[in-house]
Amino acid sequence: MGLISCSNEGNVINTAENMKTSEMQNFKKAFKSLGEIQNRPTEEEKRNPELSERRKALLIPASKDLILSSGVSEKEMMAKTKGNSSSIIIWAYKIYADKSSQINQSLKSQN
């Protein structure tokens, strides 16, 4: 008597998470890292409505990677943002949101 597996081990189910690029996943992880104890805002940082430079620095590498992965050159990115960290983060967030929306639309059309 042989064993038969009932699972679909060979089938890959597309989910929004596994359709995201590594740059998108890293961007999301960077944002989640802001909630870690060592990255939470200090009392002084809480009084300022804008993200502190310390916390922005946690987002910049993943933000730049996400922007560059969209086909934008480093030179173009720096020209458009003038190197402003807030502008870089906002641009990356827009890319993340757009790509997430495209992924969700793709998943809906598959169902």
Short mmCIF file of the C-alpha atoms (twelve columns), coordinates in Angstrom:
data_MODEL
# 
_entry.id   MODEL 
# 
loop_
_atom_site.group_PDB 
_atom_site.id 
_atom_site.type_symbol 
_atom_site.label_atom_id 
_atom_site.label_alt_id 
_atom_site.label_comp_id 
_atom_site.label_asym_id 
_atom_site.label_seq_id 
_atom_site.Cartn_x 
_atom_site.Cartn_y 
_atom_site.Cartn_z 
_atom_site.pdbx_PDB_model_num 
ATOM 1   C CA . MET A 1   0.000   0.000  0.000   1 
ATOM 2   C CA . GLY A 2   1.437   3.357  -1.035  1 
ATOM 3   C CA . LEU A 3   1.057   6.739  0.573   1 
ATOM 4   C CA . ILE A 4   -0.853  9.427  -1.268  1 
ATOM 5   C CA . SER A 5   -0.413  13.073 -0.452  1 
ATOM 6   C CA . CYS A 6   -3.535  15.176 -0.494  1 
ATOM 7   C CA . SER A 7   -1.680  18.450 -0.396  1 
ATOM 8   C CA . ASN A 8   -0.944  20.523 -3.442  1 
ATOM 9   C CA . GLU A 9   2.717   20.964 -2.653  1 
ATOM 10  C CA . GLY A 10  3.606   21.711 -6.253  1 
ATOM 11  C CA . ASN A 11  1.014   24.434 -6.650  1 
ATOM 12  C CA . VAL A 12  2.081   27.968 -5.865  1 
ATOM 13  C CA . ILE A 13  -0.758  30.178 -4.818  1 
ATOM 14  C CA . ASN A 14  -0.259  33.794 -5.773  1 
ATOM 15  C CA . THR A 15  -0.781  36.102 -2.849  1 
ATOM 16  C CA . ALA A 16  -0.139  39.812 -2.668  1 
ATOM 17  C CA . GLU A 17  2.885   39.207 -0.430  1 
ATOM 18  C CA . ASN A 18  4.651   36.682 -2.634  1 
ATOM 19  C CA . MET A 19  4.045   38.824 -5.733  1 
ATOM 20  C CA . LYS A 20  5.876   41.793 -4.207  1 
ATOM 21  C CA . THR A 21  9.424   42.441 -5.321  1 
ATOM 22  C CA . SER A 22  12.243  42.203 -2.802  1 
ATOM 23  C CA . GLU A 23  12.479  46.016 -2.894  1 
ATOM 24  C CA . MET A 24  8.801   46.283 -1.965  1 
ATOM 25  C CA . GLN A 25  9.215   43.758 0.839   1 
ATOM 26  C CA . ASN A 26  12.266  45.622 2.180   1 
ATOM 27  C CA . PHE A 27  10.382  48.931 2.052   1 
ATOM 28  C CA . LYS A 28  7.530   47.411 4.077   1 
ATOM 29  C CA . LYS A 29  10.017  45.917 6.571   1 
ATOM 30  C CA . ALA A 30  11.694  49.317 6.963   1 
ATOM 31  C CA . PHE A 31  8.354   50.895 7.876   1 
ATOM 32  C CA . LYS A 32  7.581   48.078 10.294  1 
ATOM 33  C CA . SER A 33  10.988  48.595 11.925  1 
ATOM 34  C CA . LEU A 34  9.825   52.046 13.072  1 
ATOM 35  C CA . GLY A 35  7.662   50.234 15.622  1 
ATOM 36  C CA . GLU A 36  10.585  48.376 17.184  1 
ATOM 37  C CA . ILE A 37  11.482  49.555 20.676  1 
ATOM 38  C CA . GLN A 38  14.831  51.074 19.708  1 
ATOM 39  C CA . ASN A 39  13.253  52.935 16.757  1 
ATOM 40  C CA . ARG A 40  10.191  54.367 18.452  1 
ATOM 41  C CA . PRO A 41  10.007  58.156 18.728  1 
ATOM 42  C CA . THR A 42  11.480  59.845 21.760  1 
ATOM 43  C CA . GLU A 43  9.320   62.253 23.765  1 
ATOM 44  C CA . GLU A 44  10.902  65.152 21.875  1 
ATOM 45  C CA . GLU A 45  10.301  63.461 18.506  1 
ATOM 46  C CA . LYS A 46  6.644   62.898 19.428  1 
ATOM 47  C CA . ARG A 47  6.128   66.668 19.742  1 
ATOM 48  C CA . ASN A 48  7.162   67.195 16.118  1 
ATOM 49  C CA . PRO A 49  4.512   66.298 13.521  1 
ATOM 50  C CA . GLU A 50  7.200   65.278 11.022  1 
ATOM 51  C CA . LEU A 51  9.263   62.101 11.162  1 
ATOM 52  C CA . SER A 52  12.637  62.769 12.807  1 
ATOM 53  C CA . GLU A 53  15.854  62.612 10.797  1 
ATOM 54  C CA . ARG A 54  16.887  59.597 12.869  1 
ATOM 55  C CA . ARG A 55  13.752  57.702 11.885  1 
ATOM 56  C CA . LYS A 56  13.876  58.897 8.268   1 
ATOM 57  C CA . ALA A 57  17.392  57.463 8.055   1 
ATOM 58  C CA . LEU A 58  15.885  54.018 8.742   1 
ATOM 59  C CA . LEU A 59  13.645  54.360 5.677   1 
ATOM 60  C CA . ILE A 60  16.028  55.966 3.183   1 
ATOM 61  C CA . PRO A 61  17.998  52.892 1.984   1 
ATOM 62  C CA . ALA A 62  14.845  50.866 1.246   1 
ATOM 63  C CA . SER A 63  13.146  53.941 -0.239  1 
ATOM 64  C CA . LYS A 64  16.015  54.575 -2.633  1 
ATOM 65  C CA . ASP A 65  16.174  50.907 -3.628  1 
ATOM 66  C CA . LEU A 66  12.456  50.882 -4.400  1 
ATOM 67  C CA . ILE A 67  12.692  54.038 -6.512  1 
ATOM 68  C CA . LEU A 68  15.710  52.725 -8.414  1 
ATOM 69  C CA . SER A 69  13.959  49.389 -9.015  1 
ATOM 70  C CA . SER A 70  11.214  51.272 -10.859 1 
ATOM 71  C CA . GLY A 71  13.684  52.221 -13.592 1 
ATOM 72  C CA . VAL A 72  14.657  55.655 -12.320 1 
ATOM 73  C CA . SER A 73  18.379  56.437 -12.325 1 
ATOM 74  C CA . GLU A 74  20.212  57.641 -9.225  1 
ATOM 75  C CA . LYS A 75  20.909  60.946 -10.983 1 
ATOM 76  C CA . GLU A 76  17.241  61.407 -11.900 1 
ATOM 77  C CA . MET A 77  16.137  60.543 -8.361  1 
ATOM 78  C CA . MET A 78  18.523  63.054 -6.819  1 
ATOM 79  C CA . ALA A 79  17.537  65.752 -9.321  1 
ATOM 80  C CA . LYS A 80  13.821  65.261 -8.705  1 
ATOM 81  C CA . THR A 81  14.091  65.121 -4.904  1 
ATOM 82  C CA . LYS A 82  17.120  67.408 -4.477  1 
ATOM 83  C CA . GLY A 83  18.327  64.751 -2.034  1 
ATOM 84  C CA . ASN A 84  15.538  65.641 0.412   1 
ATOM 85  C CA . SER A 85  14.861  62.586 2.548   1 
ATOM 86  C CA . SER A 86  11.146  63.353 2.967   1 
ATOM 87  C CA . SER A 87  10.714  63.655 -0.806  1 
ATOM 88  C CA . ILE A 88  12.523  60.350 -1.347  1 
ATOM 89  C CA . ILE A 89  10.343  58.545 1.214   1 
ATOM 90  C CA . ILE A 90  7.115   60.028 -0.184  1 
ATOM 91  C CA . TRP A 91  8.066   59.075 -3.752  1 
ATOM 92  C CA . ALA A 92  8.917   55.537 -2.667  1 
ATOM 93  C CA . TYR A 93  5.631   55.272 -0.776  1 
ATOM 94  C CA . LYS A 94  3.710   56.294 -3.903  1 
ATOM 95  C CA . ILE A 95  5.559   53.642 -5.925  1 
ATOM 96  C CA . TYR A 96  4.811   51.056 -3.228  1 
ATOM 97  C CA . ALA A 97  1.118   51.980 -3.187  1 
ATOM 98  C CA . ASP A 98  0.856   51.918 -6.995  1 
ATOM 99  C CA . LYS A 99  2.589   48.551 -7.297  1 
ATOM 100 C CA . SER A 100 0.486   47.105 -4.473  1 
ATOM 101 C CA . SER A 101 -2.649  48.284 -6.258  1 
ATOM 102 C CA . GLN A 102 -1.466  46.674 -9.510  1 
ATOM 103 C CA . ILE A 103 -0.790  43.410 -7.690  1 
ATOM 104 C CA . ASN A 104 -4.242  43.465 -6.086  1 
ATOM 105 C CA . GLN A 105 -5.876  44.150 -9.472  1 
ATOM 106 C CA . SER A 106 -3.921  41.265 -10.985 1 
ATOM 107 C CA . LEU A 107 -5.065  38.936 -8.209  1 
ATOM 108 C CA . LYS A 108 -8.690  40.001 -8.661  1 
ATOM 109 C CA . SER A 109 -8.515  39.308 -12.388 1 
ATOM 110 C CA . GLN A 110 -7.126  35.809 -11.696 1 
ATOM 111 C CA . ASN A 111 -10.117 34.903 -9.534  1 
# 
